[in-house]
Amino acid sequence: MSYREHLPETKGYPRTAIAINAVVALAVTALILWWAADFAVFYEELFRIQPVAEGANAGVGSDWTSGNQIAWLDFLIAITHAADVIMGVFILFMVFLHWGAFRRLAGRMRQPGDSDSSAVAADGGRVADDAADDDSAATDGGESR
Amino acid sequence: MTQLDHGKFSKMTTTFHTLLALDVFVLFFSGYSLMFNDELWWMVNLMGGAQGVSAVHRIAGGGLLALIVFWMLMMLTTDTGRGNFREILPSKGDFDAFIQDVQFLLGNADERHPNARQFAGGTADEIPLLTYIGKGVVFIFAIELTLLTISGILIWSKTGVMEIMATKTAAAAFVTFHGLLGVIMLMGVMFHIFEHGFHPALYPVEVKAFIPKSMIPEDHDDDTEGTGIELLELAPSWNMASTVVGAMTVIGIVSVLLGSLFDEGYPVPREIAIGGGPTDILLTVGINMGMFVLLLGLVLQMYGNLLRVRWQKQLEQEASEPTTAADGGHVESDD
């Protein structure tokens, strides 16, 4: 490990803490999974007929019908859909934001091979105004003009 | 020219990142080949059908559980962990960095905010441990992974949920919830791959995630103004690669988002909907593109680790060479 002499002293995590926590984590995982596996009940003991729904849907399979009407489950799914859409739109915006920023930064770098575009690096250029929310930002937002 | 920006993470963190990423990729491939089985039927077959996929998903799920329990323990029981917690708390600087990024894109700002700078270069001393995106990633992934693990444990044995809720439909609802929840993380990881693989100065991979700070010699050359990015030469393939992968990332995110809206599992429909939604060719292509971006992330992270091994070998070699003695005489370039 002689190469370490030239490297900085950095504050890391103690080896013993890593070892102990790794063992504890594996033990906790084993316990949780053991509990989760034991969580199962033999499927034949589950309601074969559970007439919790009235009317035409009563009888065999009626628990499917009643389960479909649990309002808070419906709400949970709906709110997750909403979170997906909101976060998805936000993440897409962040992709375009970075894509555009990367193209601008790339324009400042020396171009591959030749340095004929050094003037681009100096002036900072200008970027299309609609770059933030537009797919075309990707292709024309750069400064390689 | 150097690919190496200042390393900022400890060896424990970089190793953890690699293990977590590998595990999460396996969870994505197994989990979403089930949820989007119309579009990713080939992936289901590849993993040995529905039973094989479930087995793979559970094994990787067990791994994730162990990893996050370990991480939580490390953050709570060590001084370094508790000390670092302060570093991930959002600050006003992070909000400013977001605004300035928009301004930078529009051309109204000349530089990215220090809290947004992925390539630190000459300004390495000014920039915080994590960018504002980095903090967001830590928070969102931590919340997501916790909720996914809890809902995953609940549906580990679905009969248990069925009994508690006194209905079989509840199990379907929890599976749906689990899958929909992961979509945020799926989209986020695609962005994460693009963000850290396609920065022009760091392309094709940001090695600070793989090479721990203990292996980066400190060399503060503060006489340069700014980051010094203009001294670096752009990789010839960057333009094409960033455009193609950027487009694939966007298409992938849009497709899994649309797919998640169509592939409903609750309320359980009265009639069997073959395909479970508009299984058109465009959605199939789009979701597969998203999976390709994930695969690319997997490859890039292996490449990052390969660079770490090479870097370590180079350091060992340089240290053992007699010519690099105390007088500082170098026989070869040390970039």
Short mmCIF file of C-alpha atoms in Angstrom, two decimals:
data_model
loop_
_atom_site.label_atom_id
_atom_site.label_comp_id
_atom_site.label_asym_id
_atom_site.label_seq_id
_atom_site.Cartn_x
_atom_site.Cartn_y
_atom_site.Cartn_z
CA MET A 1 0.00 0.00 0.00
CA SER A 2 2.96 2.24 -0.55
CA TYR A 3 1.08 4.36 -3.06
CA ARG A 4 -1.06 5.61 -0.23
CA GLU A 5 1.81 7.77 1.00
CA HIS A 6 1.10 10.29 -1.71
CA LEU A 7 -2.61 10.39 -1.09
CA PRO A 8 -4.51 12.64 1.28
CA GLU A 9 -5.67 11.53 4.69
CA THR A 10 -9.42 11.43 4.49
CA LYS A 11 -12.05 10.95 7.10
CA GLY A 12 -13.93 7.83 6.18
CA TYR A 13 -15.97 5.31 8.09
CA PRO A 14 -14.32 3.06 10.70
CA ARG A 15 -13.82 -0.50 9.49
CA THR A 16 -15.26 -2.01 12.65
CA ALA A 17 -18.46 0.03 12.27
CA ILE A 18 -18.81 -1.21 8.67
CA ALA A 19 -18.28 -4.83 9.72
CA ILE A 20 -20.64 -4.71 12.71
CA ASN A 21 -23.36 -2.85 10.82
CA ALA A 22 -23.09 -5.24 7.88
CA VAL A 23 -23.64 -8.21 10.19
CA VAL A 24 -26.52 -6.47 11.99
CA ALA A 25 -28.11 -5.51 8.65
CA LEU A 26 -27.96 -9.10 7.41
CA ALA A 27 -29.46 -10.35 10.67
CA VAL A 28 -32.26 -7.76 10.57
CA THR A 29 -32.95 -8.64 6.93
CA ALA A 30 -33.13 -12.34 7.74
CA LEU A 31 -35.54 -11.62 10.62
CA ILE A 32 -37.79 -9.37 8.50
CA LEU A 33 -37.92 -11.86 5.62
CA TRP A 34 -38.54 -14.71 8.06
CA TRP A 35 -41.44 -12.71 9.45
CA ALA A 36 -42.69 -11.80 5.97
CA ALA A 37 -42.57 -15.43 4.86
CA ASP A 38 -44.40 -16.49 7.99
CA PHE A 39 -46.91 -13.76 7.26
CA ALA A 40 -48.39 -16.16 4.72
CA VAL A 41 -51.40 -18.25 5.59
CA PHE A 42 -52.28 -21.45 3.84
CA TYR A 43 -54.38 -20.33 0.91
CA GLU A 44 -57.07 -22.92 1.49
CA GLU A 45 -57.80 -21.30 4.81
CA LEU A 46 -58.63 -18.09 3.01
CA PHE A 47 -62.27 -17.32 2.41
CA ARG A 48 -63.53 -19.57 -0.30
CA ILE A 49 -66.94 -18.09 -0.02
CA GLN A 50 -67.34 -14.85 1.77
CA PRO A 51 -70.64 -13.27 1.03
CA VAL A 52 -69.67 -9.74 1.90
CA ALA A 53 -71.29 -8.28 -1.20
CA GLU A 54 -75.03 -8.01 -1.52
CA GLY A 55 -77.25 -8.50 -4.54
CA ALA A 56 -76.19 -10.03 -7.82
CA ASN A 57 -72.55 -10.27 -6.79
CA ALA A 58 -73.12 -12.25 -3.61
CA GLY A 59 -71.58 -15.68 -3.27
CA VAL A 60 -68.40 -17.17 -4.69
CA GLY A 61 -65.88 -14.50 -5.60
CA SER A 62 -67.85 -11.73 -3.98
CA ASP A 63 -64.79 -10.65 -2.02
CA TRP A 64 -63.31 -9.48 -5.33
CA THR A 65 -66.28 -7.21 -5.79
CA SER A 66 -66.16 -5.81 -2.28
CA GLY A 67 -62.38 -5.42 -2.43
CA ASN A 68 -62.77 -3.33 -5.54
CA GLN A 69 -64.78 -0.84 -3.56
CA ILE A 70 -62.28 -0.02 -0.82
CA ALA A 71 -62.18 3.75 -1.05
CA TRP A 72 -58.82 4.37 0.62
CA LEU A 73 -57.07 1.83 -1.62
CA ASP A 74 -58.58 3.55 -4.62
CA PHE A 75 -57.37 6.87 -3.27
CA LEU A 76 -53.88 5.48 -2.58
CA ILE A 77 -53.57 4.33 -6.20
CA ALA A 78 -54.98 7.60 -7.53
CA ILE A 79 -52.58 9.71 -5.48
CA THR A 80 -49.63 7.56 -6.61
CA HIS A 81 -50.67 8.04 -10.24
CA ALA A 82 -50.76 11.79 -9.59
CA ALA A 83 -47.33 11.68 -7.94
CA ASP A 84 -45.98 9.76 -10.94
CA VAL A 85 -47.27 12.34 -13.37
CA ILE A 86 -46.09 15.35 -11.34
CA MET A 87 -42.65 13.86 -10.72
CA GLY A 88 -42.47 12.62 -14.32
CA VAL A 89 -43.08 16.09 -15.72
CA PHE A 90 -40.58 17.55 -13.26
CA ILE A 91 -37.94 14.94 -14.11
CA LEU A 92 -38.49 15.56 -17.82
CA PHE A 93 -37.96 19.28 -17.19
CA MET A 94 -34.74 18.48 -15.34
CA VAL A 95 -33.57 16.30 -18.25
CA PHE A 96 -34.10 19.18 -20.70
CA LEU A 97 -32.53 21.66 -18.28
CA HIS A 98 -29.38 19.55 -18.00
CA TRP A 99 -29.35 18.65 -21.66
CA GLY A 100 -29.38 22.32 -22.55
CA ALA A 101 -26.80 23.23 -19.90
CA PHE A 102 -24.55 20.42 -21.07
CA ARG A 103 -24.72 21.67 -24.65
CA ARG A 104 -23.85 25.15 -23.51
CA LEU A 105 -20.91 23.84 -21.46
CA ALA A 106 -19.80 21.66 -24.37
CA GLY A 107 -19.73 24.75 -26.53
CA ARG A 108 -17.17 26.29 -24.18
CA MET A 109 -14.83 23.35 -24.41
CA ARG A 110 -12.18 22.89 -27.06
CA GLN A 111 -13.81 21.20 -29.98
CA PRO A 112 -12.50 17.77 -30.91
CA GLY A 113 -9.58 17.82 -33.30
CA ASP A 114 -9.30 21.47 -34.11
CA SER A 115 -9.71 24.62 -32.07
CA ASP A 116 -11.32 26.66 -34.84
CA SER A 117 -14.27 27.42 -32.59
CA SER A 118 -12.31 29.14 -29.83
CA ALA A 119 -14.36 32.28 -30.44
CA VAL A 120 -17.44 30.42 -29.29
CA ALA A 121 -15.82 29.69 -25.97
CA ALA A 122 -15.09 33.31 -25.25
CA ASP A 123 -18.37 35.04 -25.95
CA GLY A 124 -20.75 32.75 -24.12
CA GLY A 125 -23.08 32.82 -27.09
CA ARG A 126 -26.81 32.87 -26.81
CA VAL A 127 -29.36 30.14 -26.42
CA ALA A 128 -32.86 29.92 -27.82
CA ASP A 129 -35.42 31.42 -25.45
CA ASP A 130 -37.81 28.51 -25.59
CA ALA A 131 -35.09 26.06 -24.71
CA ALA A 132 -36.41 25.25 -21.24
CA ASP A 133 -39.53 23.36 -22.14
CA ASP A 134 -39.00 22.38 -25.69
CA ASP A 135 -37.54 19.24 -27.16
CA SER A 136 -35.79 21.31 -29.78
CA ALA A 137 -33.59 22.66 -27.01
CA ALA A 138 -31.70 19.47 -27.39
CA THR A 139 -30.66 20.04 -30.91
CA ASP A 140 -30.42 23.78 -31.27
CA GLY A 141 -29.66 24.93 -27.75
CA GLY A 142 -25.94 24.52 -28.17
CA GLU A 143 -23.39 27.01 -29.17
CA SER A 144 -21.68 25.23 -31.95
CA ARG A 145 -22.74 27.78 -34.47
CA MET B 1 -6.52 17.26 -19.27
CA THR B 2 -8.05 15.01 -16.73
CA GLN B 3 -11.16 12.95 -16.36
CA LEU B 4 -10.74 13.14 -12.63
CA ASP B 5 -12.60 15.87 -10.91
CA HIS B 6 -11.98 15.99 -7.19
CA GLY B 7 -13.23 12.84 -5.54
CA LYS B 8 -15.70 13.58 -2.81
CA PHE B 9 -17.04 10.31 -1.48
CA SER B 10 -15.49 7.84 0.92
CA LYS B 11 -14.72 4.30 -0.11
CA MET B 12 -17.68 3.00 1.87
CA THR B 13 -20.01 5.34 -0.03
CA THR B 14 -18.67 4.53 -3.49
CA THR B 15 -18.83 0.79 -2.77
CA PHE B 16 -22.34 1.16 -1.38
CA HIS B 17 -23.39 3.14 -4.45
CA THR B 18 -22.16 0.36 -6.74
CA LEU B 19 -23.92 -2.39 -4.77
CA LEU B 20 -27.14 -0.38 -4.48
CA ALA B 21 -27.11 0.43 -8.19
CA LEU B 22 -26.56 -3.20 -9.19
CA ASP B 23 -29.33 -4.34 -6.89
CA VAL B 24 -31.77 -1.65 -8.03
CA PHE B 25 -31.07 -2.40 -11.70
CA VAL B 26 -31.95 -6.06 -11.08
CA LEU B 27 -35.11 -4.96 -9.24
CA PHE B 28 -36.06 -2.68 -12.15
CA PHE B 29 -35.47 -5.33 -14.79
CA SER B 30 -37.39 -8.00 -12.88
CA GLY B 31 -40.14 -5.74 -11.50
CA TYR B 32 -40.92 -3.76 -14.63
CA SER B 33 -40.75 -6.77 -16.91
CA LEU B 34 -43.71 -7.97 -14.82
CA MET B 35 -45.59 -4.66 -14.76
CA PHE B 36 -44.94 -3.92 -18.45
CA ASN B 37 -45.05 -7.58 -19.49
CA ASP B 38 -46.86 -6.68 -22.74
CA GLU B 39 -43.93 -4.57 -23.77
CA LEU B 40 -41.13 -6.50 -22.11
CA TRP B 41 -42.32 -10.07 -22.70
CA TRP B 42 -38.83 -11.03 -23.91
CA MET B 43 -37.33 -9.96 -20.62
CA VAL B 44 -39.79 -12.13 -18.71
CA ASN B 45 -38.79 -15.09 -20.90
CA LEU B 46 -35.13 -14.27 -20.40
CA MET B 47 -35.50 -14.55 -16.64
CA GLY B 48 -37.35 -17.82 -16.77
CA GLY B 49 -40.99 -16.78 -17.02
CA ALA B 50 -43.21 -15.34 -14.30
CA GLN B 51 -41.83 -17.64 -11.60
CA GLY B 52 -38.23 -16.92 -12.48
CA VAL B 53 -38.84 -13.17 -12.49
CA SER B 54 -40.56 -13.33 -9.10
CA ALA B 55 -37.63 -15.29 -7.67
CA VAL B 56 -35.08 -12.83 -9.08
CA HIS B 57 -37.12 -9.90 -7.74
CA ARG B 58 -37.35 -11.39 -4.25
CA ILE B 59 -33.65 -12.20 -4.05
CA ALA B 60 -32.75 -8.67 -5.16
CA GLY B 61 -35.41 -7.32 -2.78
CA GLY B 62 -33.73 -9.12 0.11
CA GLY B 63 -30.45 -7.54 -0.99
CA LEU B 64 -32.03 -4.08 -1.03
CA LEU B 65 -33.46 -4.59 2.44
CA ALA B 66 -30.01 -5.52 3.77
CA LEU B 67 -28.40 -2.57 1.99
CA ILE B 68 -30.78 0.07 3.30
CA VAL B 69 -30.74 -1.30 6.85
CA PHE B 70 -26.93 -1.20 6.67
CA TRP B 71 -26.97 2.37 5.36
CA MET B 72 -29.36 3.58 8.05
CA LEU B 73 -27.17 1.97 10.74
CA MET B 74 -24.05 3.59 9.29
CA MET B 75 -25.70 7.00 9.24
CA LEU B 76 -26.86 6.64 12.83
CA THR B 77 -23.95 4.90 14.52
CA THR B 78 -20.89 6.64 13.09
CA ASP B 79 -19.64 10.19 13.58
CA THR B 80 -19.00 10.53 9.87
CA GLY B 81 -22.54 9.46 9.07
CA ARG B 82 -24.13 11.84 11.55
CA GLY B 83 -21.76 14.61 10.47
CA ASN B 84 -22.66 14.16 6.82
CA PHE B 85 -26.36 14.48 7.48
CA ARG B 86 -25.93 18.24 7.63
CA GLU B 87 -24.49 18.12 4.11
CA ILE B 88 -27.66 16.80 2.52
CA LEU B 89 -30.09 19.26 4.10
CA PRO B 90 -31.51 21.58 1.45
CA SER B 91 -30.46 25.21 1.72
CA LYS B 92 -31.34 28.47 0.04
CA GLY B 93 -28.28 27.96 -2.14
CA ASP B 94 -29.92 24.89 -3.64
CA PHE B 95 -33.02 26.80 -4.64
CA ASP B 96 -30.83 29.56 -6.08
CA ALA B 97 -28.88 26.93 -7.97
CA PHE B 98 -32.08 25.65 -9.59
CA ILE B 99 -33.12 29.17 -10.62
CA GLN B 100 -29.62 29.90 -11.91
CA ASP B 101 -29.62 26.67 -13.93
CA VAL B 102 -32.76 27.87 -15.72
CA GLN B 103 -31.09 31.26 -16.24
CA PHE B 104 -27.96 29.49 -17.51
CA LEU B 105 -30.01 27.54 -20.00
CA LEU B 106 -31.72 30.71 -21.20
CA GLY B 107 -28.38 32.48 -21.54
CA ASN B 108 -28.99 34.99 -18.75
CA ALA B 109 -26.29 33.57 -16.46
CA ASP B 110 -22.69 32.92 -17.40
CA GLU B 111 -21.98 30.10 -14.98
CA ARG B 112 -23.85 27.40 -13.16
CA HIS B 113 -24.29 28.03 -9.44
CA PRO B 114 -21.68 26.33 -7.21
CA ASN B 115 -24.49 24.15 -5.80
CA ALA B 116 -25.21 22.92 -9.33
CA ARG B 117 -21.68 22.41 -10.56
CA GLN B 118 -20.90 18.83 -11.48
CA PHE B 119 -17.53 19.75 -12.94
CA ALA B 120 -15.75 21.68 -10.22
CA GLY B 121 -12.33 22.07 -11.82
CA GLY B 122 -10.55 25.12 -10.45
CA THR B 123 -13.48 25.97 -8.19
CA ALA B 124 -13.40 22.70 -6.26
CA ASP B 125 -13.00 24.47 -2.93
CA GLU B 126 -16.23 26.45 -3.30
CA ILE B 127 -18.59 23.68 -4.14
CA PRO B 128 -20.57 21.66 -1.60
CA LEU B 129 -20.45 17.87 -1.19
CA LEU B 130 -23.65 17.43 -3.18
CA THR B 131 -25.29 19.46 -5.92
CA TYR B 132 -28.92 20.43 -5.51
CA ILE B 133 -29.78 17.53 -7.78
CA GLY B 134 -27.62 15.27 -5.67
CA LYS B 135 -29.52 16.24 -2.54
CA GLY B 136 -32.83 15.74 -4.33
CA VAL B 137 -31.68 12.30 -5.45
CA VAL B 138 -30.72 11.35 -1.90
CA PHE B 139 -34.06 12.49 -0.50
CA ILE B 140 -36.32 11.14 -3.21
CA PHE B 141 -34.51 7.80 -3.46
CA ALA B 142 -34.46 7.41 0.32
CA ILE B 143 -38.23 8.00 0.58
CA GLU B 144 -38.93 5.83 -2.45
CA LEU B 145 -36.74 2.95 -1.31
CA THR B 146 -38.31 3.00 2.16
CA LEU B 147 -41.87 2.95 0.83
CA LEU B 148 -40.98 0.36 -1.81
CA THR B 149 -39.36 -1.88 0.79
CA ILE B 150 -42.32 -1.64 3.16
CA SER B 151 -44.88 -2.32 0.45
CA GLY B 152 -42.59 -5.03 -0.93
CA ILE B 153 -42.44 -6.81 2.42
CA LEU B 154 -46.22 -6.59 2.72
CA ILE B 155 -46.70 -8.33 -0.62
CA TRP B 156 -43.87 -10.81 -0.05
CA SER B 157 -46.61 -13.23 0.99
CA LYS B 158 -49.78 -11.97 -0.56
CA THR B 159 -52.05 -14.26 1.40
CA GLY B 160 -51.12 -12.31 4.53
CA VAL B 161 -52.39 -9.06 3.04
CA MET B 162 -55.49 -10.86 1.80
CA GLU B 163 -56.27 -12.07 5.28
CA ILE B 164 -55.69 -8.70 6.95
CA MET B 165 -57.86 -6.89 4.41
CA ALA B 166 -60.36 -9.78 4.20
CA THR B 167 -60.28 -9.54 0.42
CA LYS B 168 -58.12 -10.88 -2.40
CA THR B 169 -58.38 -7.59 -4.25
CA ALA B 170 -56.25 -5.86 -1.61
CA ALA B 171 -53.24 -7.92 -2.66
CA ALA B 172 -53.73 -6.74 -6.24
CA ALA B 173 -54.00 -3.17 -4.99
CA PHE B 174 -50.76 -3.37 -3.01
CA VAL B 175 -48.91 -4.88 -5.96
CA THR B 176 -50.21 -2.03 -8.14
CA PHE B 177 -49.22 0.54 -5.53
CA HIS B 178 -45.73 -0.98 -5.27
CA GLY B 179 -45.26 -0.84 -9.05
CA LEU B 180 -46.63 2.68 -9.46
CA LEU B 181 -44.44 3.93 -6.63
CA GLY B 182 -41.33 2.59 -8.32
CA VAL B 183 -42.12 4.49 -11.53
CA ILE B 184 -40.86 7.73 -9.95
CA MET B 185 -37.58 6.03 -9.12
CA LEU B 186 -37.43 4.43 -12.58
CA MET B 187 -37.77 7.83 -14.26
CA GLY B 188 -35.37 9.39 -11.77
CA VAL B 189 -32.69 6.77 -12.41
CA MET B 190 -32.95 7.35 -16.17
CA PHE B 191 -32.33 11.06 -15.54
CA HIS B 192 -29.52 10.19 -13.11
CA ILE B 193 -27.80 8.10 -15.81
CA PHE B 194 -28.07 10.92 -18.35
CA GLU B 195 -26.97 13.57 -15.85
CA HIS B 196 -23.85 11.72 -14.68
CA GLY B 197 -22.92 9.98 -17.91
CA PHE B 198 -23.25 12.83 -20.37
CA HIS B 199 -21.79 15.93 -18.78
CA PRO B 200 -19.43 17.08 -21.57
CA ALA B 201 -16.42 17.42 -19.25
CA LEU B 202 -17.01 14.10 -17.49
CA TYR B 203 -18.44 11.96 -20.31
CA PRO B 204 -18.83 8.98 -20.40
CA VAL B 205 -18.93 8.53 -16.63
CA GLU B 206 -18.46 10.74 -13.61
CA VAL B 207 -15.68 8.87 -11.84
CA LYS B 208 -16.10 10.57 -8.48
CA ALA B 209 -18.92 8.09 -7.85
CA PHE B 210 -16.47 5.21 -8.24
CA ILE B 211 -13.03 6.44 -7.19
CA PRO B 212 -13.05 7.29 -3.48
CA LYS B 213 -11.58 10.59 -2.34
CA SER B 214 -8.84 8.72 -0.50
CA MET B 215 -7.44 7.73 -3.90
CA ILE B 216 -7.42 11.20 -5.44
CA PRO B 217 -4.20 13.15 -4.90
CA GLU B 218 -4.95 16.69 -3.86
CA ASP B 219 -3.46 19.24 -6.14
CA HIS B 220 -4.89 22.69 -5.64
CA ASP B 221 -3.93 24.84 -8.54
CA ASP B 222 -5.83 27.95 -7.67
CA ASP B 223 -4.36 30.32 -10.21
CA THR B 224 -6.98 29.48 -12.82
CA GLU B 225 -10.10 31.59 -13.02
CA GLY B 226 -13.38 29.68 -13.06
CA THR B 227 -13.73 25.95 -13.57
CA GLY B 228 -11.24 25.78 -16.41
CA ILE B 229 -13.66 23.79 -18.55
CA GLU B 230 -12.49 25.70 -21.64
CA LEU B 231 -9.11 23.98 -21.31
CA LEU B 232 -10.69 20.56 -21.83
CA GLU B 233 -11.26 19.03 -25.21
CA LEU B 234 -14.69 17.69 -25.99
CA ALA B 235 -14.81 13.98 -26.79
CA PRO B 236 -15.50 13.49 -30.53
CA SER B 237 -18.42 11.17 -29.82
CA TRP B 238 -20.08 13.39 -27.21
CA ASN B 239 -22.36 15.27 -29.58
CA MET B 240 -23.86 12.18 -31.16
CA ALA B 241 -23.90 10.13 -27.96
CA SER B 242 -25.54 12.81 -25.81
CA THR B 243 -28.17 13.49 -28.46
CA VAL B 244 -29.06 9.84 -28.92
CA VAL B 245 -29.09 8.98 -25.21
CA GLY B 246 -30.83 12.25 -24.32
CA ALA B 247 -33.59 11.41 -26.79
CA MET B 248 -33.79 7.84 -25.46
CA THR B 249 -34.00 9.11 -21.88
CA VAL B 250 -36.87 11.45 -22.77
CA ILE B 251 -38.70 8.77 -24.75
CA GLY B 252 -38.08 6.23 -22.00
CA ILE B 253 -39.43 8.51 -19.27
CA VAL B 254 -42.52 9.48 -21.28
CA SER B 255 -43.19 5.84 -22.20
CA VAL B 256 -42.96 4.37 -18.70
CA LEU B 257 -45.13 7.23 -17.46
CA LEU B 258 -47.79 6.51 -20.08
CA GLY B 259 -47.42 2.78 -19.53
CA SER B 260 -47.95 3.20 -15.80
CA LEU B 261 -51.20 5.10 -16.45
CA PHE B 262 -52.54 2.39 -18.75
CA ASP B 263 -51.27 -0.70 -16.96
CA GLU B 264 -53.76 -0.56 -14.12
CA GLY B 265 -54.10 -3.34 -11.60
CA TYR B 266 -56.65 -1.79 -9.29
CA PRO B 267 -59.60 -1.64 -9.24
CA VAL B 268 -59.46 -5.09 -10.78
CA PRO B 269 -61.41 -4.91 -14.05
CA ARG B 270 -64.48 -7.10 -14.46
CA GLU B 271 -63.36 -8.23 -17.88
CA ILE B 272 -59.95 -9.49 -18.84
CA ALA B 273 -58.26 -6.77 -20.84
CA ILE B 274 -55.77 -8.54 -23.05
CA GLY B 275 -52.64 -6.47 -22.91
CA GLY B 276 -54.11 -4.33 -20.16
CA GLY B 277 -53.98 -1.19 -22.26
CA PRO B 278 -53.02 0.22 -25.59
CA THR B 279 -50.25 -2.21 -26.38
CA ASP B 280 -49.25 -0.38 -29.47
CA ILE B 281 -45.91 -0.55 -31.15
CA LEU B 282 -44.87 2.96 -30.09
CA LEU B 283 -45.28 2.26 -26.39
CA THR B 284 -43.43 -1.04 -26.80
CA VAL B 285 -40.52 0.68 -28.54
CA GLY B 286 -40.50 3.51 -26.00
CA ILE B 287 -40.48 1.31 -22.91
CA ASN B 288 -37.76 -0.83 -24.42
CA MET B 289 -35.74 2.32 -25.05
CA GLY B 290 -36.10 3.20 -21.39
CA MET B 291 -34.82 -0.27 -20.50
CA PHE B 292 -31.89 0.32 -22.83
CA VAL B 293 -31.02 3.50 -20.92
CA LEU B 294 -31.04 1.42 -17.72
CA LEU B 295 -28.80 -1.17 -19.34
CA LEU B 296 -26.48 1.62 -20.41
CA GLY B 297 -26.40 2.82 -16.80
CA LEU B 298 -25.46 -0.69 -15.71
CA VAL B 299 -22.66 -0.81 -18.29
CA LEU B 300 -21.41 2.67 -17.37
CA GLN B 301 -21.28 1.79 -13.71
CA MET B 302 -19.23 -1.30 -14.46
CA TYR B 303 -16.99 0.92 -16.59
CA GLY B 304 -16.65 3.34 -13.67
CA ASN B 305 -15.46 0.50 -11.49
CA LEU B 306 -13.07 -0.65 -14.20
CA LEU B 307 -11.59 2.87 -14.23
CA ARG B 308 -11.20 2.69 -10.45
CA VAL B 309 -9.23 -0.55 -10.72
CA ARG B 310 -7.03 0.89 -13.47
CA TRP B 311 -6.49 4.07 -11.49
CA GLN B 312 -5.44 2.12 -8.42
CA LYS B 313 -3.00 0.05 -10.48
CA GLN B 314 -1.54 3.19 -11.98
CA LEU B 315 -1.05 4.74 -8.55
CA GLU B 316 0.63 1.56 -7.30
CA GLN B 317 2.86 1.48 -10.32
CA GLU B 318 3.87 5.11 -9.98
CA ALA B 319 4.61 4.65 -6.29
CA SER B 320 6.86 1.67 -6.95
CA GLU B 321 8.87 3.39 -9.66
CA PRO B 322 12.23 4.54 -8.27
CA THR B 323 12.26 7.61 -10.53
CA THR B 324 9.37 9.23 -8.68
CA ALA B 325 11.54 9.82 -5.67
CA ALA B 326 11.55 12.49 -3.02
CA ASP B 327 12.86 15.14 -5.37
CA GLY B 328 9.62 15.05 -7.32
CA GLY B 329 11.24 14.12 -10.59
CA HIS B 330 8.66 12.66 -12.92
CA VAL B 331 9.57 10.64 -15.92
CA GLU B 332 6.11 10.61 -17.36
CA SER B 333 2.97 12.68 -17.38
CA ASP B 334 0.79 12.15 -14.36
CA ASP B 335 -2.57 12.93 -15.84
#
